[in-house]
XYZ file of C-alpha atoms in Angstrom:
368
model
C 28.961 16.742 -12.272
C 27.571 12.979 -12.871
C 23.775 12.643 -12.443
C 22.883 10.583 -9.441
C 21.855 6.637 -10.306
C 19.740 4.826 -8.415
C 18.907 1.102 -8.459
C 15.532 -0.040 -8.454
C 13.988 -3.996 -8.643
C 11.413 -4.247 -10.369
C 9.061 -7.333 -9.503
C 6.383 -7.421 -12.111
C 4.616 -10.484 -10.862
C 1.270 -11.803 -12.425
C -2.052 -10.841 -13.918
C -2.170 -7.195 -14.971
C 0.934 -6.607 -12.509
C 3.545 -6.633 -15.822
C 1.288 -3.972 -17.554
C 0.899 -1.689 -14.537
C 4.460 -1.818 -13.781
C 5.542 -0.993 -17.356
C 3.137 2.178 -16.754
C 5.168 3.179 -13.420
C 8.274 2.866 -15.472
C 7.531 4.978 -18.608
C 6.228 7.820 -15.787
C 9.377 7.149 -13.626
C 12.054 7.373 -16.671
C 10.358 10.906 -17.882
C 10.531 12.079 -13.946
C 14.289 11.223 -14.066
C 14.964 12.785 -17.490
C 13.197 15.878 -16.434
C 14.705 16.128 -12.880
C 18.409 15.265 -13.897
C 19.392 12.018 -12.177
C 19.364 8.177 -13.531
C 17.292 4.946 -12.903
C 18.225 1.635 -13.485
C 15.823 -0.663 -13.654
C 16.222 -4.743 -13.559
C 12.929 -6.727 -13.628
C 13.279 -10.307 -11.783
C 10.115 -13.059 -11.250
C 7.946 -13.226 -7.913
C 4.723 -14.596 -7.062
C 3.180 -17.337 -9.551
C 5.379 -16.439 -12.493
C 8.572 -17.165 -10.087
C 6.903 -20.639 -8.961
C 6.604 -21.884 -12.806
C 10.123 -20.925 -13.682
C 11.757 -21.792 -10.307
C 9.486 -23.738 -7.963
C 9.154 -20.952 -5.587
C 7.540 -17.641 -5.157
C 10.610 -15.931 -4.060
C 13.744 -17.177 -5.870
C 17.320 -16.364 -4.845
C 17.588 -14.286 -7.684
C 15.135 -12.106 -6.691
C 15.836 -12.278 -3.060
C 19.438 -10.982 -3.885
C 18.160 -7.964 -6.586
C 16.002 -6.733 -3.854
C 19.342 -6.752 -1.576
C 20.931 -4.436 -3.544
C 18.391 -2.256 -4.884
C 17.408 1.218 -3.685
C 14.096 0.483 -3.704
C 11.707 -2.252 -4.653
C 8.705 -1.722 -7.378
C 6.355 -4.686 -7.039
C 3.122 -5.254 -9.450
C 0.765 -8.328 -7.914
C 0.518 -11.552 -7.498
C -1.811 -14.475 -7.133
C -4.304 -16.167 -9.462
C -6.300 -19.127 -9.237
C -4.471 -21.509 -10.737
C -2.222 -21.053 -7.612
C -5.215 -21.457 -4.916
C -4.410 -25.744 -4.052
C -0.774 -25.114 -3.223
C 0.572 -25.450 -0.188
C 1.188 -21.976 1.591
C 5.038 -21.654 0.881
C 4.535 -22.192 -2.593
C 1.540 -19.719 -3.030
C 2.427 -16.707 -4.502
C 1.140 -14.480 -1.420
C 4.156 -15.681 0.427
C 6.508 -13.750 -1.717
C 5.459 -10.586 -0.227
C 5.080 -12.079 3.647
C 9.032 -13.171 2.913
C 9.990 -9.576 1.684
C 7.906 -7.640 4.699
C 9.943 -9.811 6.769
C 13.413 -9.833 5.393
C 13.412 -6.228 5.271
C 11.127 -5.582 8.659
C 8.440 -3.550 6.626
C 6.483 -2.724 9.396
C 4.680 0.364 8.551
C 2.152 0.082 5.118
C 1.397 3.664 4.065
C -2.145 3.864 1.810
C -2.941 7.343 0.897
C -6.809 7.552 0.334
C -7.406 10.758 -1.965
C -10.506 11.717 -4.198
C -9.369 13.736 -7.162
C -12.133 16.402 -7.839
C -12.665 15.235 -11.194
C -13.362 11.587 -9.729
C -16.258 12.514 -7.614
C -18.858 11.172 -9.881
C -16.961 7.998 -9.978
C -17.318 7.480 -6.293
C -20.257 5.054 -5.278
C -20.857 7.867 -2.559
C -23.144 10.627 -2.907
C -21.815 13.955 -3.352
C -23.118 15.139 0.071
C -20.862 12.918 1.830
C -17.775 13.348 -0.256
C -18.098 16.532 -1.560
C -16.015 18.688 0.996
C -13.208 16.101 0.119
C -11.719 12.933 0.701
C -7.680 13.299 1.882
C -6.327 10.628 5.109
C -3.941 8.196 5.018
C -4.067 4.784 6.515
C -1.015 3.827 8.625
C -1.098 -0.122 8.600
C 1.228 -2.699 11.184
C 2.690 -4.928 8.633
C 4.607 -7.519 9.820
C 2.931 -8.713 12.850
C -0.366 -9.656 13.827
C -2.693 -12.633 12.722
C -0.879 -12.852 9.572
C 2.144 -13.936 11.316
C 1.184 -14.981 14.839
C 1.787 -18.608 15.824
C 0.401 -20.897 16.654
C -1.125 -21.312 13.258
C -2.552 -24.033 10.715
C -5.076 -26.691 9.849
C -5.301 -29.450 12.110
C -7.329 -32.906 12.564
C -8.356 -33.655 16.044
C -9.058 -37.093 17.222
C -12.596 -37.214 16.073
C -11.894 -36.280 12.696
C -12.709 -32.529 12.971
C -10.861 -30.005 11.380
C -9.712 -26.948 13.213
C -8.266 -24.109 11.620
C -6.100 -21.541 13.713
C -4.455 -18.393 13.448
C -3.535 -16.127 16.591
C -3.711 -12.256 16.725
C -0.307 -11.661 18.538
C 1.469 -8.298 18.966
C 4.008 -6.774 21.383
C 3.912 -3.460 22.951
C 7.226 -2.657 20.642
C 5.572 -3.334 17.780
C 2.430 -1.512 18.795
C 4.589 1.728 19.806
C 6.628 1.819 16.521
C 3.914 1.872 14.139
C 1.902 4.237 16.228
C 5.144 6.588 16.242
C 5.078 6.254 12.359
C 1.520 7.466 12.620
C 1.846 10.092 14.976
C 4.934 11.614 12.853
C 2.707 11.598 9.740
C 0.007 13.156 11.161
C 2.402 16.018 12.375
C 3.104 16.887 8.791
C -0.536 16.724 8.043
C -3.468 17.833 10.032
C -2.264 16.190 13.455
C -4.976 14.013 13.896
C -4.955 10.557 14.385
C -7.723 8.032 14.485
C -6.913 4.456 16.207
C -8.175 1.007 15.365
C -9.065 -1.923 17.531
C -11.206 -4.254 19.056
C -10.270 -3.331 22.628
C -13.941 -4.648 23.597
C -13.644 -7.981 23.021
C -9.610 -8.802 22.103
C -6.736 -8.438 24.601
C -4.747 -7.599 21.633
C -6.898 -4.849 21.137
C -6.598 -3.786 24.816
C -2.673 -3.620 25.042
C -3.163 -1.520 21.054
C -5.183 0.994 22.564
C -3.277 1.239 25.659
C 0.205 1.524 24.027
C -1.255 4.282 21.307
C -2.527 6.464 23.939
C 1.125 6.031 25.609
C 2.808 7.325 22.399
C 0.050 9.935 22.276
C 1.855 11.360 25.107
C 4.839 12.049 23.016
C 3.002 14.170 20.919
C 1.013 16.496 22.545
C 0.145 18.510 19.606
C -1.500 15.586 17.685
C -4.737 14.372 18.531
C -6.068 11.060 18.851
C -9.290 8.974 18.719
C -10.197 5.591 19.095
C -12.475 3.674 17.185
C -13.718 0.027 17.413
C -13.119 -1.802 13.682
C -16.371 -2.477 12.733
C -17.331 1.559 13.715
C -14.369 2.341 12.063
C -15.903 0.746 8.817
C -19.092 2.220 9.101
C -17.552 5.859 9.658
C -15.644 5.738 6.608
C -18.587 5.759 4.698
C -20.201 7.949 6.840
C -17.760 11.059 7.190
C -14.860 10.398 5.380
C -13.396 13.781 5.365
C -12.935 13.861 9.017
C -10.123 11.328 9.021
C -6.530 12.707 8.513
C -4.381 9.549 9.456
C -5.734 6.105 10.468
C -3.715 3.829 12.466
C -4.470 0.084 12.306
C -3.407 -3.295 12.740
C -2.094 -5.800 9.855
C -5.788 -7.302 9.939
C -7.910 -4.552 10.163
C -5.347 -2.334 8.097
C -6.080 -4.700 5.357
C -9.883 -4.377 5.306
C -9.709 -0.934 5.919
C -7.974 0.104 2.844
C -9.924 -1.822 0.650
C -13.276 -0.298 1.569
C -11.617 3.304 2.020
C -10.088 2.527 -1.685
C -13.943 2.454 -2.960
C -14.399 5.842 -1.651
C -12.163 7.128 -4.335
C -13.804 5.600 -7.646
C -11.278 2.869 -8.183
C -9.363 0.297 -6.372
C -6.930 1.122 -9.705
C -6.073 4.355 -8.411
C -4.370 3.729 -4.763
C -0.640 3.503 -4.211
C 0.995 2.022 -1.003
C 4.360 2.276 0.186
C 5.973 -0.699 3.026
C 8.637 1.257 5.146
C 10.822 -0.201 7.949
C 14.105 -0.596 9.470
C 15.870 -1.579 6.255
C 18.110 1.535 4.284
C 19.352 1.838 1.295
C 22.820 3.281 -0.031
C 21.412 6.598 0.481
C 20.438 6.455 4.042
C 16.925 6.240 3.355
C 14.290 3.786 3.710
C 14.504 0.822 1.341
C 10.830 0.781 0.603
C 8.557 -1.493 -1.202
C 6.162 0.119 -3.622
C 2.981 -1.726 -4.290
C -0.507 -0.942 -5.908
C -3.212 -2.042 -3.995
C -5.511 -3.892 -6.619
C -4.338 -7.079 -7.066
C -3.668 -9.214 -9.924
C -7.066 -9.046 -12.093
C -6.251 -12.129 -14.244
C -9.871 -11.596 -15.929
C -8.015 -8.593 -17.432
C -4.290 -9.268 -17.747
C -2.875 -9.094 -21.215
C -5.803 -6.666 -22.423
C -4.576 -3.099 -21.868
C -7.353 -2.303 -19.840
C -5.735 -2.099 -16.186
C -5.829 1.563 -14.767
C -1.813 2.130 -14.387
C -2.627 4.838 -11.866
C -1.820 3.436 -8.725
C 1.382 2.017 -10.080
C 2.492 5.264 -11.380
C 1.341 6.676 -7.772
C 3.398 4.544 -6.181
C 6.424 5.707 -8.571
C 5.889 8.801 -6.479
C 6.297 7.447 -3.546
C 9.068 5.539 -4.428
C 10.848 9.215 -5.748
C 9.941 10.904 -2.347
C 10.591 8.029 0.151
C 13.617 6.097 -0.854
C 15.246 8.216 -3.167
C 14.650 11.924 -1.748
C 13.449 13.076 -4.698
C 10.388 14.950 -3.625
C 10.255 17.595 -6.709
C 10.053 14.580 -9.040
C 7.440 13.237 -6.760
C 5.119 16.212 -6.673
C 5.575 16.318 -10.651
C 4.204 12.786 -10.918
C 1.336 13.434 -8.672
C 0.862 17.174 -10.083
C 0.763 14.972 -13.901
C -1.784 12.470 -12.259
C -3.976 15.020 -11.649
C -3.568 16.881 -14.884
C -4.590 13.939 -16.787
C -7.522 13.223 -14.928
C -8.481 16.908 -15.086
C -8.172 17.026 -18.989
C -10.885 14.171 -19.141
C -8.659 11.321 -19.476
C -9.690 7.773 -18.161
C -9.417 3.921 -18.205
C -12.418 1.919 -18.353
C -13.005 1.456 -14.508
C -13.410 5.347 -13.909
C -15.050 6.241 -17.131
C -18.003 8.522 -17.252
C -20.107 9.879 -20.496
C -17.837 12.544 -22.219
C -14.490 11.521 -21.095
C -11.641 9.991 -23.219
C -11.036 6.157 -22.221
C -7.688 4.929 -22.978
C -5.796 1.724 -22.541
C -3.214 0.796 -19.487
C -0.106 2.100 -21.872
C -1.878 5.087 -23.498
C -2.877 6.175 -20.058
C 0.892 6.177 -18.890
C 2.046 7.925 -21.673
C -0.370 10.893 -20.973
C 0.844 11.077 -17.330
C 4.696 11.052 -18.707
C 3.823 13.673 -21.626
C 3.237 16.264 -18.478
C 6.019 15.427 -16.269
C 7.726 18.586 -15.845
C-alpha cells in the first residue's frame, strides 16, 4: 500500500525565517519517516525577499503554490529596510493577502509553559507554579486591520490625519466564537472573551454575539474581560485561563504578552484556519511562529526553532490529520527541554546551549 503524500508550501521569508523553517522541515521529515507518510516540500519567496526579487511581497508563483498545497508553513517577514515602502509593497502585506485569500479567520495561539522552563519565565514561581496552559483564539480577517475607511489624509489646514476603523459584523463574531467554544469543549470548558464593550460599539456587539453563541454551548463557562484588565490578569492569574477569545487587535497584543509567560517568544507557534479546505477535506492551514523576523540575529544560527517546529506539529494535526505524528513532535520538544538542551534565549546555568540547526536535530532524533 502506497504511503500517503502531502504537499507543503514553505514560505521562509525574511530574517530568521529561513533558519527556523529549515529546522521545522528537519523535524517534519523525521515524523513522516517514523509514521509512514511522505511530505513534498516546495520553497517560495514571500515578504521582503519576494519584494526584492519580484517587486511584490506575494508573487504569483507563491500564490499558485499555496493554492496547490495541503498546508502552508511560514517563517517570518519584515525588516527595517522595508519600513519606508508603500503599504502594498511592505512585507507584512503578504500576510494579510494570504489570510484574506483563504479566509483564515481563526488564529490559534497555544500558550504552554514547559516545566523545565519555569526559571526562564519572568514571572515568579508562585504565579506560574501551578502551570500555564491556555490558547488564544484570535479573529484574523476582520477588525481594525481590515476595516474601511483607513489611510492618511491631509486636511485643508495642512494637518495630517491617520484613520483606521474597527469593524465587525455579527456573522464574523459568531464564527470565531463558535471556534473558541468548540475548542473549549475539548479542553477545560471555559471561554474568556475579551473586548472593550465599555467604550466601543464594536466591543458591545462582540459581547452580545458571544453571549448569543454561548447559549449553543451550555456545557462551557463564559466570562467577559475588558482588554486592559485581561492584559493584567494574564500576568496575575495565568493558570485560570483555558480559551481566550479576542478580536484581531486585542488578540495580537495579548498573545505577544502571554508568550513571555513561557520564557521566550521563540517558543510559541500559531495556526491560522478558516473556510478553505485542502485535498483531504481538512483545513488548508497557515502555520507561523509568532516571533517575527529578528533581523539582528538572522543568519547567525542563534534563533530558537522550537516555535517553528511546534507549528509543524499543529500542521500535522489540523491539516493532515496525523495526530500521532503531531503528538510525537510535541513529546520530542518536551524531552529535549527536559534533558537540558537550550537555545540562547532560554538558557540558564547548567544547560547545554545549541544553535538553531543543532536544536532542531536534537528534536528530530527523539521522534518515534
